[in-house]
mmCIF file of C-alpha atoms in Angstrom:
data_model
loop_
_atom_site.group_PDB
_atom_site.id
_atom_site.type_symbol
_atom_site.label_atom_id
_atom_site.label_comp_id
_atom_site.label_asym_id
_atom_site.label_seq_id
_atom_site.Cartn_x
_atom_site.Cartn_y
_atom_site.Cartn_z
ATOM 1 C CA MET A 1 2.331 17.471 1.692
ATOM 2 C CA ILE A 2 0.268 15.808 -0.754
ATOM 3 C CA THR A 3 -3.153 17.882 -0.837
ATOM 4 C CA LEU A 4 -5.961 15.646 -2.465
ATOM 5 C CA PHE A 5 -9.013 17.568 -4.664
ATOM 6 C CA TRP A 6 -12.014 15.549 -3.927
ATOM 7 C CA CYS A 7 -15.120 14.892 -5.014
ATOM 8 C CA PRO A 8 -17.659 12.028 -3.455
ATOM 9 C CA GLN A 9 -18.665 10.409 -6.418
ATOM 10 C CA THR A 10 -16.300 11.545 -8.756
ATOM 11 C CA ARG A 11 -12.886 10.073 -10.714
ATOM 12 C CA ALA A 12 -11.283 11.194 -7.398
ATOM 13 C CA SER A 13 -12.113 8.284 -5.587
ATOM 14 C CA ARG A 14 -8.623 6.653 -8.361
ATOM 15 C CA ILE A 15 -6.733 8.708 -6.841
ATOM 16 C CA LEU A 16 -7.891 8.085 -3.544
ATOM 17 C CA TRP A 17 -6.733 4.535 -3.586
ATOM 18 C CA LEU A 18 -3.165 5.258 -5.914
ATOM 19 C CA LEU A 19 -2.795 6.991 -2.523
ATOM 20 C CA GLU A 20 -4.080 4.513 -0.598
ATOM 21 C CA GLU A 21 -1.474 1.821 -1.942
ATOM 22 C CA MET A 22 0.913 4.021 -1.856
ATOM 23 C CA ASN A 23 0.943 4.515 2.185
ATOM 24 C CA GLU A 24 2.373 8.238 1.862
ATOM 25 C CA PRO A 25 0.839 10.743 3.958
ATOM 26 C CA PHE A 26 -1.777 13.324 2.157
ATOM 27 C CA GLU A 27 -4.783 15.575 3.346
ATOM 28 C CA VAL A 28 -8.289 15.572 1.477
ATOM 29 C CA ARG A 29 -10.283 18.613 1.106
ATOM 30 C CA LEU A 30 -13.756 18.606 -0.379
ATOM 31 C CA ILE A 31 -14.668 20.280 -3.347
ATOM 32 C CA ASP A 32 -17.837 20.497 -4.428
ATOM 33 C CA ILE A 33 -17.290 20.886 -8.315
ATOM 34 C CA ARG A 34 -21.297 21.009 -9.279
ATOM 35 C CA LYS A 35 -21.266 24.114 -7.543
ATOM 36 C CA PRO A 36 -20.915 27.252 -9.120
ATOM 37 C CA ASP A 37 -18.214 28.101 -6.775
ATOM 38 C CA ALA A 38 -15.714 25.234 -6.482
ATOM 39 C CA ARG A 39 -13.208 27.697 -8.525
ATOM 40 C CA SER A 40 -12.704 30.046 -5.456
ATOM 41 C CA ASP A 41 -10.088 28.086 -3.552
ATOM 42 C CA PRO A 42 -6.863 29.429 -5.236
ATOM 43 C CA ASP A 43 -4.875 25.630 -4.470
ATOM 44 C CA PHE A 44 -7.891 24.183 -6.427
ATOM 45 C CA ALA A 45 -7.783 26.077 -9.252
ATOM 46 C CA ALA A 46 -4.064 26.393 -9.410
ATOM 47 C CA ALA A 47 -4.561 23.014 -9.920
ATOM 48 C CA SER A 48 -7.122 22.103 -11.872
ATOM 49 C CA PRO A 49 -7.792 24.988 -14.758
ATOM 50 C CA MET A 50 -11.042 22.615 -16.561
ATOM 51 C CA GLY A 51 -12.292 23.264 -12.868
ATOM 52 C CA LYS A 52 -12.298 19.487 -12.341
ATOM 53 C CA VAL A 53 -11.427 16.441 -10.219
ATOM 54 C CA PRO A 54 -8.953 14.538 -9.001
ATOM 55 C CA ALA A 55 -6.585 17.357 -8.865
ATOM 56 C CA ILE A 56 -3.353 17.981 -6.476
ATOM 57 C CA MET A 57 -1.061 19.809 -4.649
ATOM 58 C CA ASP A 58 2.207 18.429 -4.166
ATOM 59 C CA THR A 59 3.929 21.010 -1.077
ATOM 60 C CA THR A 60 7.754 19.969 -1.612
ATOM 61 C CA GLU A 61 11.243 21.066 0.422
ATOM 62 C CA THR A 62 11.822 22.895 -3.336
ATOM 63 C CA GLY A 63 8.651 24.160 -3.844
ATOM 64 C CA THR A 64 4.709 22.924 -5.424
ATOM 65 C CA VAL A 65 3.938 20.751 -7.913
ATOM 66 C CA SER A 66 -0.042 21.141 -8.800
ATOM 67 C CA LEU A 67 -1.494 19.261 -11.585
ATOM 68 C CA ALA A 68 -4.814 17.555 -12.494
ATOM 69 C CA ASP A 69 -5.482 15.027 -14.374
ATOM 70 C CA SER A 70 -5.731 11.414 -12.897
ATOM 71 C CA SER A 71 -3.202 9.478 -15.441
ATOM 72 C CA ALA A 72 -1.231 12.622 -15.258
ATOM 73 C CA ILE A 73 -0.744 12.607 -11.068
ATOM 74 C CA ALA A 74 -0.504 9.141 -10.684
ATOM 75 C CA LEU A 75 2.470 9.380 -13.471
ATOM 76 C CA TYR A 76 3.894 12.671 -11.245
ATOM 77 C CA LEU A 77 2.799 10.406 -8.012
ATOM 78 C CA CYS A 78 4.431 7.127 -8.427
ATOM 79 C CA ASP A 79 7.928 8.671 -10.458
ATOM 80 C CA ARG A 80 8.093 11.301 -7.774
ATOM 81 C CA TYR A 81 7.886 8.365 -4.929
ATOM 82 C CA PRO A 82 8.850 5.473 -6.098
ATOM 83 C CA ALA A 83 9.329 3.453 -2.878
ATOM 84 C CA SER A 84 5.798 1.924 -3.413
ATOM 85 C CA GLY A 85 7.061 0.046 -6.417
ATOM 86 C CA LEU A 86 3.826 1.031 -8.573
ATOM 87 C CA ALA A 87 5.568 2.216 -11.425
ATOM 88 C CA PRO A 88 8.430 -0.184 -13.484
ATOM 89 C CA ALA A 89 11.647 2.892 -13.691
ATOM 90 C CA ILE A 90 11.630 5.330 -16.122
ATOM 91 C CA ASP A 91 14.970 2.735 -17.774
ATOM 92 C CA HIS A 92 13.465 -0.053 -17.438
ATOM 93 C CA PRO A 93 12.361 -2.750 -20.398
ATOM 94 C CA ALA A 94 9.007 -2.551 -18.984
ATOM 95 C CA ARG A 95 7.902 1.487 -19.112
ATOM 96 C CA GLY A 96 6.867 1.484 -22.388
ATOM 97 C CA LYS A 97 3.821 -1.451 -21.674
ATOM 98 C CA TYR A 98 3.636 0.228 -18.554
ATOM 99 C CA LEU A 99 3.302 4.164 -20.330
ATOM 100 C CA TYR A 100 0.681 2.410 -22.449
ATOM 101 C CA TRP A 101 -1.599 0.996 -19.711
ATOM 102 C CA MET A 102 -1.345 4.418 -17.626
ATOM 103 C CA THR A 103 -3.103 6.776 -20.301
ATOM 104 C CA PHE A 104 -5.401 3.691 -21.675
ATOM 105 C CA THR A 105 -7.905 5.100 -19.371
ATOM 106 C CA PRO A 106 -8.052 8.924 -21.029
ATOM 107 C CA GLY A 107 -7.309 8.105 -24.672
ATOM 108 C CA VAL A 108 -9.220 5.304 -24.992
ATOM 109 C CA ILE A 109 -11.465 3.686 -22.275
ATOM 110 C CA GLU A 110 -13.106 7.592 -21.491
ATOM 111 C CA PRO A 111 -13.853 8.412 -24.669
ATOM 112 C CA ALA A 112 -15.255 4.721 -25.656
ATOM 113 C CA MET A 113 -17.869 4.881 -22.870
ATOM 114 C CA MET A 114 -19.207 8.562 -24.252
ATOM 115 C CA GLU A 115 -19.741 6.788 -27.786
ATOM 116 C CA ARG A 116 -21.830 3.505 -25.951
ATOM 117 C CA PHE A 117 -23.273 6.699 -23.028
ATOM 118 C CA THR A 118 -24.539 8.486 -26.332
ATOM 119 C CA GLY A 119 -25.123 5.578 -28.684
ATOM 120 C CA MET A 120 -22.862 7.386 -30.986
ATOM 121 C CA GLU A 121 -21.736 5.412 -34.336
ATOM 122 C CA VAL A 122 -17.517 6.516 -34.966
ATOM 123 C CA SER A 123 -14.801 4.834 -37.698
ATOM 124 C CA ARG A 124 -12.638 2.601 -36.023
ATOM 125 C CA ALA A 125 -10.704 3.598 -38.424
ATOM 126 C CA SER A 126 -10.541 6.778 -37.982
ATOM 127 C CA SER A 127 -11.533 7.570 -33.835
ATOM 128 C CA GLY A 128 -8.470 7.610 -31.289
ATOM 129 C CA TRP A 129 -9.770 5.180 -29.242
ATOM 130 C CA GLY A 130 -10.899 2.884 -32.471
ATOM 131 C CA ASN A 131 -14.126 1.854 -30.703
ATOM 132 C CA PHE A 132 -15.770 0.698 -28.014
ATOM 133 C CA ASP A 133 -15.804 -2.985 -28.299
ATOM 134 C CA THR A 134 -11.704 -2.636 -29.945
ATOM 135 C CA MET A 135 -11.576 -1.086 -26.394
ATOM 136 C CA ILE A 136 -12.793 -4.419 -25.067
ATOM 137 C CA GLU A 137 -10.857 -6.646 -26.977
ATOM 138 C CA VAL A 138 -7.788 -4.965 -26.522
ATOM 139 C CA LEU A 139 -8.180 -4.644 -22.507
ATOM 140 C CA GLU A 140 -8.964 -8.434 -22.179
ATOM 141 C CA ASP A 141 -5.983 -9.548 -24.856
ATOM 142 C CA GLY A 142 -4.173 -7.309 -22.334
ATOM 143 C CA LEU A 143 -4.837 -8.932 -19.832
ATOM 144 C CA ARG A 144 -5.031 -12.907 -20.643
ATOM 145 C CA GLU A 145 -1.139 -12.952 -19.093
ATOM 146 C CA GLY A 146 -2.443 -11.301 -16.377
ATOM 147 C CA PRO A 147 -3.256 -10.999 -13.364
ATOM 148 C CA TRP A 148 -2.528 -7.421 -13.856
ATOM 149 C CA LEU A 149 -1.428 -5.270 -17.036
ATOM 150 C CA MET A 150 2.000 -5.424 -15.880
ATOM 151 C CA GLY A 151 1.318 -9.458 -15.292
ATOM 152 C CA GLU A 152 2.493 -10.597 -11.906
ATOM 153 C CA LYS A 153 3.230 -7.210 -11.516
ATOM 154 C CA PHE A 154 -0.048 -5.107 -9.698
ATOM 155 C CA SER A 155 1.080 -1.211 -10.852
ATOM 156 C CA ALA A 156 -0.566 2.448 -10.421
ATOM 157 C CA ALA A 157 -1.983 1.124 -14.382
ATOM 158 C CA ASP A 158 -3.688 -1.232 -12.457
ATOM 159 C CA VAL A 159 -5.699 1.776 -10.256
ATOM 160 C CA LEU A 160 -6.336 3.496 -13.367
ATOM 161 C CA VAL A 161 -7.776 1.105 -15.428
ATOM 162 C CA GLY A 162 -8.933 -0.818 -12.395
ATOM 163 C CA SER A 163 -11.198 1.830 -11.798
ATOM 164 C CA SER A 164 -12.276 2.320 -15.397
ATOM 165 C CA VAL A 165 -14.274 -1.575 -14.636
ATOM 166 C CA TYR A 166 -15.505 -0.609 -12.378
ATOM 167 C CA PHE A 167 -17.403 1.951 -13.555
ATOM 168 C CA MET A 168 -17.975 0.135 -16.788
ATOM 169 C CA LYS A 169 -19.808 -2.026 -14.320
ATOM 170 C CA MET A 170 -21.040 0.581 -12.008
ATOM 171 C CA PHE A 171 -23.118 2.083 -14.834
ATOM 172 C CA GLY A 172 -24.358 -1.144 -16.926
ATOM 173 C CA ILE A 173 -21.606 -0.576 -19.489
ATOM 174 C CA LEU A 174 -19.021 -3.880 -19.323
ATOM 175 C CA PRO A 175 -19.993 -6.451 -21.466
ATOM 176 C CA ASP A 176 -20.630 -10.456 -20.797
ATOM 177 C CA SER A 177 -16.963 -11.344 -19.755
ATOM 178 C CA ASN A 178 -14.887 -13.478 -16.950
ATOM 179 C CA ILE A 179 -11.590 -12.150 -17.633
ATOM 180 C CA LEU A 180 -12.704 -8.645 -16.642
ATOM 181 C CA SER A 181 -15.201 -9.761 -14.607
ATOM 182 C CA GLU A 182 -12.602 -11.042 -12.865
ATOM 183 C CA TYR A 183 -10.205 -8.323 -13.055
ATOM 184 C CA GLY A 184 -12.470 -6.346 -10.809
ATOM 185 C CA ASP A 185 -13.555 -8.153 -8.528
ATOM 186 C CA ARG A 186 -8.805 -8.635 -7.438
ATOM 187 C CA CYS A 187 -9.050 -4.823 -8.254
ATOM 188 C CA SER A 188 -11.608 -4.217 -6.130
ATOM 189 C CA GLU A 189 -10.649 -6.625 -3.637
ATOM 190 C CA ARG A 190 -7.315 -5.157 -2.283
ATOM 191 C CA PRO A 191 -6.930 -3.765 0.759
ATOM 192 C CA ALA A 192 -5.722 0.116 -0.019
ATOM 193 C CA CYS A 193 -8.997 0.437 -2.494
ATOM 194 C CA ILE A 194 -11.358 -1.318 -0.106
ATOM 195 C CA LYS A 195 -10.159 1.266 2.512
ATOM 196 C CA ALA A 196 -10.324 3.881 0.075
ATOM 197 C CA LEU A 197 -13.670 3.555 -1.104
ATOM 198 C CA ALA A 198 -14.604 3.251 2.370
ATOM 199 C CA ARG A 199 -13.577 6.623 3.131
ATOM 200 C CA ASP A 200 -15.108 8.198 0.107
ATOM 201 C CA SER A 201 -18.046 6.938 0.854
ATOM 202 C CA GLU A 202 -17.059 8.032 4.659
ATOM 203 C CA LEU A 203 -16.066 12.080 3.366
ATOM 204 C CA GLY A 204 -18.825 12.032 0.979
ATOM 205 C CA GLY A 205 -21.298 11.479 4.205
#
């Protein structure tokens, strides 16, 4: 059984969306990371050394897998439960492109968002994520052939990147881009995303 350690209005909502897309049984355990005693839950402490959500615990016949970080969780879940069809097989030629986009959110989008929030001046040549404008350009180029990052096939990468587009729009830093706006709409219109957002709101209520 998959247990999602969750807190309202956090990145955990994207794994809630992923789990709804996968249609695998799971349970949600509330962890209020804004309180000092959040890590008193030993299962959560084992899964998330940084005390951050999302984190999961997957109890299987061969043992318990515990891990945190959206990309790591998504990579694990889609490989562990391949019936979801949300990831190319390890030996598929599209695997490289998929892995690139699976790490684009933590490696590029989120640092670029922090750059924009704080007004940092960064060197496009030396910073690992380039800069905010480069991130937007690369993302737009990746979606030009669409409708999804992997072309016609929706994947877990769209959950991670799509949720990031949603957050950028919510925080008012998404540029005026038809490509990204339409992509965000496609993501938010998916039944699993609608269900996850409703459940996120209900659980946090």
